[in-house]
Short mmCIF file of C-alpha atoms and ligand atoms in Angstrom, two decimals:
data_model
loop_
_atom_site.label_atom_id
_atom_site.label_comp_id
_atom_site.label_asym_id
_atom_site.label_seq_id
_atom_site.Cartn_x
_atom_site.Cartn_y
_atom_site.Cartn_z
CA UNK A 1 -63.41 10.17 -22.09
CA UNK A 2 -64.73 8.29 -25.74
CA UNK A 3 -66.72 9.92 -28.38
CA UNK A 4 -69.73 7.74 -28.57
CA UNK A 5 -71.33 9.96 -31.03
CA UNK A 6 -71.77 9.33 -34.89
CA UNK A 7 -69.37 12.52 -35.80
CA UNK A 8 -72.02 13.21 -38.78
CA UNK A 9 -74.84 13.97 -36.29
CA UNK A 10 -72.99 15.75 -34.35
CA UNK A 11 -71.59 18.70 -37.33
CA UNK A 12 -75.35 18.58 -38.33
CA UNK A 13 -75.95 19.18 -34.52
CA UNK A 14 -74.28 22.45 -34.38
CA UNK A 15 -74.84 23.43 -37.80
CA UNK A 16 -78.60 23.93 -36.31
CA UNK A 17 -77.60 25.43 -33.11
CA UNK A 18 -75.07 28.32 -35.70
CA UNK A 19 -78.20 28.45 -38.05
CA UNK A 20 -81.22 29.15 -35.56
CA UNK A 21 -81.97 31.68 -32.78
CA UNK A 22 -85.33 30.65 -31.60
CA UNK A 23 -85.69 26.88 -30.21
CA UNK A 24 -87.91 25.45 -27.43
CA UNK A 25 -86.33 22.45 -25.61
CA UNK A 26 -89.23 20.28 -24.35
CA UNK A 27 -90.14 16.51 -22.71
CA UNK A 28 -92.54 13.71 -22.00
CA UNK A 29 -95.25 14.09 -19.63
CA UNK A 30 -95.47 13.53 -15.72
CA UNK A 31 -91.63 14.98 -16.24
CA UNK A 32 -89.13 13.60 -14.29
CA UNK A 33 -85.30 14.34 -13.04
CA UNK A 34 -84.25 13.57 -16.57
CA UNK A 35 -86.50 15.05 -18.64
CA UNK A 36 -86.35 18.11 -17.02
CA UNK A 37 -82.63 18.46 -15.89
CA UNK A 38 -81.69 16.78 -19.84
CA UNK A 39 -84.29 19.96 -21.16
CA UNK A 40 -83.49 22.69 -18.73
CA UNK A 41 -79.73 22.01 -18.27
CA UNK A 42 -79.49 22.49 -22.40
CA UNK A 43 -81.72 25.35 -22.12
CA UNK A 44 -78.76 27.12 -20.19
CA UNK A 45 -76.36 26.52 -21.74
CA UNK A 46 -78.22 27.56 -25.42
CA UNK A 47 -78.93 30.70 -23.51
CA UNK A 48 -75.53 31.59 -22.64
CA UNK A 49 -74.92 31.26 -26.18
CA UNK A 50 -76.92 34.35 -26.96
CA UNK A 51 -80.10 31.58 -28.80
CA UNK A 52 -83.44 32.79 -27.05
CA UNK A 53 -84.25 28.90 -25.51
CA UNK A 54 -87.29 28.35 -23.44
CA UNK A 55 -88.33 24.58 -21.90
CA UNK A 56 -91.61 23.88 -22.91
CA UNK A 57 -93.21 21.06 -20.57
CA UNK A 58 -96.94 19.30 -21.14
CA UNK A 59 -97.79 19.38 -17.13
CA UNK A 60 -96.31 20.75 -14.00
CA UNK A 61 -93.63 18.84 -12.69
CA UNK A 62 -92.78 17.69 -9.22
CA UNK A 63 -92.30 19.56 -5.95
CA UNK A 64 -88.77 17.91 -5.46
CA UNK A 65 -87.25 19.17 -8.73
CA UNK A 66 -88.44 22.87 -7.89
CA UNK A 67 -84.81 23.68 -6.77
CA UNK A 68 -83.48 23.62 -10.35
CA UNK A 69 -82.00 26.76 -11.33
CA UNK A 70 -84.53 27.83 -13.69
CA UNK A 71 -87.63 26.03 -13.39
CA UNK A 72 -89.70 28.86 -11.99
CA UNK A 73 -89.19 29.52 -16.32
CA UNK A 74 -90.66 26.46 -17.99
CA UNK A 75 -93.20 26.94 -19.89
CA UNK A 76 -96.32 24.30 -18.35
CA UNK A 77 -98.67 23.68 -21.41
CA UNK A 78 -101.46 22.47 -19.36
CA UNK A 79 -101.25 26.03 -16.86
CA UNK A 80 -100.31 28.39 -20.07
CA UNK A 81 -101.62 26.88 -22.94
CA UNK A 82 -101.39 30.06 -25.37
CA UNK A 83 -97.98 31.42 -24.39
CA UNK A 84 -96.38 27.60 -25.00
CA UNK A 85 -98.26 27.85 -28.36
CA UNK A 86 -96.98 31.01 -29.06
CA UNK A 87 -93.39 29.83 -28.32
CA UNK A 88 -93.59 26.13 -30.66
CA UNK A 89 -95.28 28.65 -33.16
CA UNK A 90 -92.21 31.03 -33.40
CA UNK A 91 -89.15 28.33 -32.93
CA UNK A 92 -86.94 27.43 -35.35
CA UNK A 93 -85.83 24.73 -33.73
CA UNK A 94 -87.13 22.26 -31.46
CA UNK A 95 -85.22 19.70 -29.29
CA UNK A 96 -86.70 16.77 -27.50
CA UNK A 97 -85.28 15.11 -24.89
CA UNK A 98 -86.08 11.99 -23.12
CA UNK A 99 -88.84 10.34 -24.81
CA UNK A 100 -89.09 8.19 -28.08
CA UNK A 101 -92.54 8.20 -29.27
CA UNK A 102 -94.85 11.44 -29.67
CA UNK A 103 -97.96 10.00 -27.61
CA UNK A 104 -95.71 10.00 -24.13
CA UNK A 105 -96.22 14.15 -24.71
CA UNK A 106 -100.15 13.58 -24.14
CA UNK A 107 -102.36 16.50 -25.18
CA UNK A 108 -98.76 18.23 -25.91
CA UNK A 109 -97.93 16.21 -28.60
CA UNK A 110 -100.04 17.92 -31.81
CA UNK A 111 -98.58 21.10 -31.39
CA UNK A 112 -94.94 20.15 -31.12
CA UNK A 113 -95.62 17.23 -33.95
CA UNK A 114 -97.09 19.62 -35.69
CA UNK A 115 -94.46 22.56 -35.90
CA UNK A 116 -92.94 23.82 -38.86
CA UNK A 117 -89.27 23.74 -37.89
CA UNK A 118 -86.04 21.95 -37.85
CA UNK A 119 -85.93 18.91 -35.03
CA UNK A 120 -84.07 17.12 -32.57
CA UNK A 121 -84.80 14.06 -30.33
CA UNK A 122 -81.52 13.27 -27.55
CA UNK A 123 -82.93 10.17 -25.68
CA UNK A 124 -81.50 6.85 -24.25
CA UNK A 125 -85.11 4.89 -24.96
CA UNK A 126 -84.65 2.11 -27.74
CA UNK A 127 -86.72 2.58 -31.21
CA UNK A 128 -87.40 6.01 -31.20
CA UNK A 129 -90.34 6.95 -34.14
CA UNK A 130 -90.72 10.45 -34.05
CA UNK A 131 -89.00 12.61 -37.16
CA UNK A 132 -86.44 14.57 -36.64
CA UNK A 133 -83.80 16.04 -38.66
CA UNK A 134 -80.92 14.70 -36.15
CA UNK A 135 -81.67 12.26 -33.97
CA UNK A 136 -79.30 10.64 -30.94
CA UNK A 137 -80.98 7.15 -29.72
CA UNK A 138 -78.50 5.96 -27.06
CA UNK A 139 -80.59 2.95 -25.32
CA UNK A 140 -77.34 2.14 -23.28
CA UNK A 141 -76.77 5.01 -21.47
CA UNK A 142 -77.63 5.74 -18.06
CA UNK A 143 -79.70 8.74 -18.55
CA UNK A 144 -80.12 11.53 -21.56
CA UNK A 145 -78.60 14.26 -19.37
CA UNK A 146 -75.21 11.67 -20.25
CA UNK A 147 -76.18 12.15 -23.81
CA UNK A 148 -76.24 15.86 -23.12
CA UNK A 149 -73.19 15.91 -21.19
CA UNK A 150 -71.35 13.88 -24.77
CA UNK A 151 -73.18 15.74 -27.53
CA UNK A 152 -71.95 19.34 -25.52
CA UNK A 153 -68.40 17.86 -25.18
CA UNK A 154 -68.28 16.35 -28.19
CA UNK A 155 -69.40 19.84 -29.67
CA UNK A 156 -66.65 21.70 -27.75
CA UNK A 157 -68.65 23.90 -25.65
CA UNK A 158 -67.57 22.16 -22.29
CA UNK A 159 -66.31 25.53 -21.78
CA UNK A 160 -69.78 27.16 -21.88
CA UNK A 161 -71.08 24.46 -19.28
CA UNK A 162 -72.35 26.64 -16.31
CA UNK A 163 -72.96 25.90 -12.41
CA UNK A 164 -77.07 26.20 -13.74
CA UNK A 165 -76.50 23.91 -16.43
CA UNK A 166 -74.07 21.34 -14.56
CA UNK A 167 -76.40 21.01 -11.73
CA UNK A 168 -79.70 20.31 -13.53
CA UNK A 169 -77.44 17.65 -16.17
CA UNK A 170 -76.33 16.40 -13.00
CA UNK A 171 -79.48 15.93 -11.54
CA UNK A 172 -80.98 14.04 -14.11
CA UNK A 173 -78.18 11.51 -13.87
CA UNK A 174 -78.62 10.66 -9.90
CA UNK A 175 -82.51 10.50 -10.73
CA UNK A 176 -81.94 8.37 -13.55
CA UNK A 177 -79.79 5.97 -11.80
CA UNK A 178 -81.35 5.93 -8.32
CA UNK A 179 -77.82 7.56 -6.94
CA UNK A 180 -75.93 5.57 -9.39
CA UNK A 181 -77.19 1.93 -8.30
CA UNK A 182 -79.13 1.10 -12.03
CA UNK A 183 -77.87 2.25 -14.88
CA UNK A 184 -74.43 2.73 -13.86
CA UNK A 185 -72.12 -0.03 -14.87
CA UNK A 186 -70.12 2.50 -17.63
CA UNK A 187 -66.94 3.69 -15.21
CA UNK A 188 -67.12 7.05 -17.26
CA UNK A 189 -70.60 8.32 -15.77
CA UNK A 190 -68.30 8.58 -13.05
CA UNK A 191 -65.81 10.94 -15.06
CA UNK A 192 -69.18 13.10 -15.86
CA UNK A 193 -70.35 13.23 -12.80
CA UNK A 194 -66.99 14.66 -11.86
CA UNK A 195 -66.44 16.99 -14.82
CA UNK A 196 -69.76 18.64 -13.43
CA UNK A 197 -69.29 18.96 -9.92
CA UNK A 198 -65.71 20.47 -11.13
CA UNK A 199 -68.37 23.56 -12.41
CA UNK A 200 -69.72 23.44 -9.00
CA UNK A 201 -72.89 20.93 -8.75
CA UNK A 202 -73.69 20.35 -5.48
CA UNK A 203 -73.93 16.48 -5.39
CA UNK A 204 -75.24 15.98 -1.78
CA UNK A 205 -77.76 19.12 -2.44
CA UNK A 206 -79.56 17.44 -5.60
CA UNK A 207 -79.34 14.11 -3.39
CA UNK A 208 -80.95 15.62 -0.47
CA UNK A 209 -83.60 17.22 -2.50
CA UNK A 210 -84.33 15.01 -5.50
CA UNK A 211 -84.51 11.93 -3.11
CA UNK A 212 -84.55 12.65 0.01
CA UNK A 213 -87.28 14.93 0.46
CA UNK A 214 -90.76 14.15 1.53
CA UNK A 215 -93.76 14.85 3.15
CA UNK A 216 -95.30 13.52 6.65
CA UNK A 217 -98.29 13.08 3.93
CA UNK A 218 -95.94 11.26 1.79
CA UNK A 219 -94.32 9.42 3.84
CA UNK A 220 -97.47 7.63 5.52
CA UNK A 221 -98.77 7.27 2.16
CA UNK A 222 -95.69 5.36 1.13
CA UNK A 223 -95.33 3.08 4.05
CA UNK A 224 -99.39 2.59 4.14
CA UNK A 225 -99.08 1.33 0.79
CA UNK A 226 -96.38 -1.27 1.87
CA UNK A 227 -97.91 -2.03 4.87
CA UNK A 228 -101.70 -2.49 4.03
CA UNK A 229 -101.99 -2.57 -0.21
CA UNK A 230 -98.58 -5.15 -0.89
CA UNK A 231 -99.51 -8.43 -2.46
CA UNK A 232 -97.12 -10.78 -3.45
CA UNK A 233 -97.18 -13.14 -5.99
CA UNK A 234 -94.77 -16.21 -5.04
CA UNK A 235 -95.15 -18.21 -8.83
CA UNK A 236 -94.57 -15.20 -10.94
CA UNK A 237 -91.92 -13.08 -8.65
CA UNK A 238 -93.63 -10.29 -8.49
CA UNK A 239 -94.68 -7.40 -5.86
CA UNK A 240 -97.54 -5.61 -6.84
CA UNK A 241 -99.07 -2.10 -5.22
CA UNK A 242 -102.24 -0.51 -6.20
CA UNK A 243 -102.91 2.77 -4.39
CA UNK A 244 -107.10 3.76 -4.90
CA UNK A 245 -107.89 7.40 -5.21
CA UNK A 246 -109.82 6.84 -2.23
CA UNK A 247 -106.20 5.78 -0.77
CA UNK A 248 -104.19 8.83 -2.28
CA UNK A 249 -106.47 11.07 -0.56
CA UNK A 250 -106.57 9.72 2.62
CA UNK A 251 -103.07 11.22 2.78
CA UNK A 252 -103.98 14.29 0.52
CA UNK A 253 -101.64 12.81 -2.60
CA UNK A 254 -100.28 15.85 -4.41
CA UNK A 255 -97.86 14.79 -7.06
CA UNK A 256 -94.36 13.45 -6.93
CA UNK A 257 -95.74 11.66 -3.72
CA UNK A 258 -95.47 8.04 -4.64
CA UNK A 259 -91.61 8.58 -6.83
CA UNK A 260 -90.22 5.59 -5.94
CA UNK A 261 -92.46 3.58 -3.87
CA UNK A 262 -91.88 1.00 -6.79
CA UNK A 263 -88.63 0.53 -6.33
CA UNK A 264 -89.18 -0.81 -2.71
CA UNK A 265 -90.34 -4.50 -2.86
CA UNK A 266 -87.64 -5.20 -5.14
CA UNK A 267 -85.49 -5.12 -2.03
CA UNK A 268 -87.21 -8.60 -0.94
CA UNK A 269 -85.08 -11.05 -1.61
CA UNK A 270 -86.24 -13.19 -4.10
CA UNK A 271 -89.09 -10.57 -5.83
CA UNK A 272 -87.63 -10.63 -9.64
CA UNK A 273 -90.63 -7.56 -10.28
CA UNK A 274 -92.26 -4.94 -8.55
CA UNK A 275 -95.89 -3.02 -10.27
CA UNK A 276 -97.26 -0.18 -8.99
CA UNK A 277 -100.84 0.74 -10.18
CA UNK A 278 -101.73 4.48 -9.00
CA UNK A 279 -105.28 5.54 -9.46
CA UNK A 280 -104.58 9.12 -11.22
CA UNK A 281 -107.87 11.73 -12.38
CA UNK A 282 -107.11 10.06 -16.21
CA UNK A 283 -106.48 6.75 -16.07
CA UNK A 284 -104.44 4.17 -14.37
CA UNK A 285 -100.63 4.80 -13.68
CA UNK A 286 -98.78 2.00 -13.77
CA UNK A 287 -95.09 2.12 -13.09
CA UNK A 288 -92.57 -0.90 -12.76
CA UNK A 289 -89.16 -1.76 -12.22
CA UNK A 290 -87.11 -5.65 -12.30
CA UNK A 291 -83.71 -6.93 -11.68
CA UNK A 292 -81.98 -9.36 -13.54
CA UNK A 293 -83.22 -8.24 -17.23
CA UNK A 294 -86.37 -9.45 -16.27
CA UNK A 295 -88.31 -7.30 -19.16
CA UNK A 296 -90.95 -4.99 -17.59
CA UNK A 297 -90.63 -3.09 -20.53
CA UNK A 298 -92.33 -6.11 -22.47
CA UNK A 299 -95.27 -6.09 -19.75
CA UNK A 300 -96.01 -2.24 -19.44
CA UNK A 301 -96.45 -2.58 -24.09
CA UNK A 302 -98.77 -5.77 -24.03
CA UNK A 303 -100.51 -5.15 -21.47
CA UNK A 304 -100.62 -0.91 -20.38
CA UNK A 305 -99.83 0.73 -24.13
CA UNK A 306 -96.82 1.75 -22.55
CA UNK A 307 -92.89 0.95 -22.61
CA UNK A 308 -89.58 2.74 -21.51
CA UNK A 309 -86.65 0.52 -20.72
CA UNK A 310 -86.04 -3.25 -20.04
CA UNK A 311 -85.79 -2.90 -15.78
CA UNK A 312 -88.07 0.34 -15.46
CA UNK A 313 -91.18 1.00 -17.52
CA UNK A 314 -94.64 2.50 -17.30
CA UNK A 315 -97.67 2.53 -18.92
CA UNK A 316 -101.47 3.69 -18.76
CA UNK A 317 -104.89 2.24 -18.84
CA UNK A 318 -107.72 3.53 -19.58
CA UNK A 319 -110.84 1.52 -17.08
CA UNK A 320 -111.57 0.86 -13.67
CA UNK A 321 -108.49 0.11 -11.11
CA UNK A 322 -110.56 -3.02 -10.45
CA UNK A 323 -109.80 -4.20 -14.55
CA UNK A 324 -106.35 -3.32 -14.11
CA UNK A 325 -105.48 -5.42 -11.45
CA UNK A 326 -107.47 -8.29 -13.31
CA UNK A 327 -105.64 -8.07 -16.16
CA UNK A 328 -102.84 -8.02 -14.35
CA UNK A 329 -102.96 -11.08 -12.51
CA UNK A 330 -104.16 -13.12 -15.75
CA UNK A 331 -101.61 -12.33 -17.77
CA UNK A 332 -99.14 -12.76 -15.10
CA UNK A 333 -98.43 -15.95 -15.66
CA UNK A 334 -97.47 -15.42 -19.62
CA UNK A 335 -93.95 -13.94 -18.06
CA UNK A 336 -92.62 -16.60 -15.65
CA UNK A 337 -90.20 -18.00 -18.22
CA UNK A 338 -88.58 -15.06 -17.65
CA UNK A 339 -87.73 -15.54 -14.30
CA UNK A 340 -84.39 -16.68 -13.38
CA UNK A 341 -83.53 -20.56 -12.92
CA UNK A 342 -80.87 -19.74 -10.03
CA UNK A 343 -82.25 -17.17 -7.82
CA UNK A 344 -82.82 -16.58 -4.00
CA UNK A 345 -85.83 -18.22 -2.60
CA UNK A 346 -88.84 -16.24 -1.46
CA UNK A 347 -89.71 -16.76 2.46
CA UNK A 348 -92.92 -15.18 2.78
CA UNK A 349 -94.84 -15.75 5.41
CA UNK A 350 -98.40 -14.71 5.20
P1 LIG B 401 -92.38 5.86 -14.01
O1 LIG B 401 -91.92 4.83 -13.64
O2 LIG B 401 -90.90 6.04 -13.54
O3 LIG B 401 -92.84 6.36 -14.25
O4 LIG B 401 -91.06 5.49 -15.56
C1 LIG B 401 -89.97 4.35 -15.70
C2 LIG B 401 -89.46 4.58 -17.46
O5 LIG B 401 -91.16 3.73 -17.95
C3 LIG B 401 -89.37 6.13 -17.84
O6 LIG B 401 -87.85 5.81 -18.04
C4 LIG B 401 -90.30 6.17 -18.42
O7 LIG B 401 -89.71 6.88 -20.44
C5 LIG B 401 -90.58 4.85 -19.24
N1 LIG B 401 -92.85 5.67 -19.10
C6 LIG B 401 -93.17 5.54 -18.55
N2 LIG B 401 -94.30 5.58 -18.51
C7 LIG B 401 -94.63 5.50 -19.88
C8 LIG B 401 -95.49 5.43 -20.99
O8 LIG B 401 -97.00 5.96 -20.16
N3 LIG B 401 -95.35 4.68 -21.93
C9 LIG B 401 -93.58 4.67 -22.21
N4 LIG B 401 -94.15 4.73 -23.69
N5 LIG B 401 -93.06 4.92 -21.19
C10 LIG B 401 -93.31 5.27 -19.94
MN1 LIG B 402 -84.68 9.35 -18.48
#
């Protein structure tokens, strides 16, 4: 496996690990498999090295990640503010994983930004703007978990990777690549997967727990969304799903229930991108996915103060669901120029 990391950064990171004992790992709000997998995966390793390490997450993790070893010990800021504040205040090193800008941490951001200690960023989103002592920013990588594994290997710590750590890291790789169907062109990721399986990580269990476990209500909510709330914009090759808070309440929506929904319309031949608007308690959550290098991250950046990856992005809208949809529909044509010239016909009979 090639070393894709800057040797000076790796050395600086190792020095920080030698120097510090109390370490906080943290990630973005609405944590996903890669955010939780990378922080917990590294946390297990640091604890096995004798460090006093803790993971502080901005808000609760979805049920599909509860199987991850150590998930019960996460310090959740929205639930235990004083405990999280104390952990961050006591830390002499903070390691931030899977986000590139402070606002992605929501209400936890001021605490982390204001912490007076050494800081490291490990991330695979473009253009990080967080002040840190060491930054590992690798947008080419499938997941932050892949990057964490490469960093561990570059530090010569592969031998210390436990079953628990391997499970968390493989879970992040599997969820961010949708079980190795997107961002998986680099053959080396399969070598990393093999190394993690050699450590005992159970690939089938991770897939069953993280990607293939649902509830009766969630399955019906997703079916309802596809049947009743999916709109196709033929000219723009866009599929749009809009779920109101009444829709969500009807199916007793729980955090994580619509994970993966935005990917489904992308399977329609001739569709280039898919957008999902969900009316959450505090804002309209926007999720976007695309094919053929169509830049959904631009739409999320331009219209929804968000960002992400070229073909998997998200954002937020503060206002009514109707206004959010209106904005998107009004601006949609601006992005038609990114639709590839040669493309499958879109066959829709309304
Ligand atoms: P998801 O649709 O699964 O919530 O997010 C897809 C991708 O977009 C993730 O890589 C995530 O980091 C990014 N993303 C999601 N929501 C936001 C957001 O509100 N702001 C930014 N900058 N990125 C987001
Ligand atoms: Mn990620």
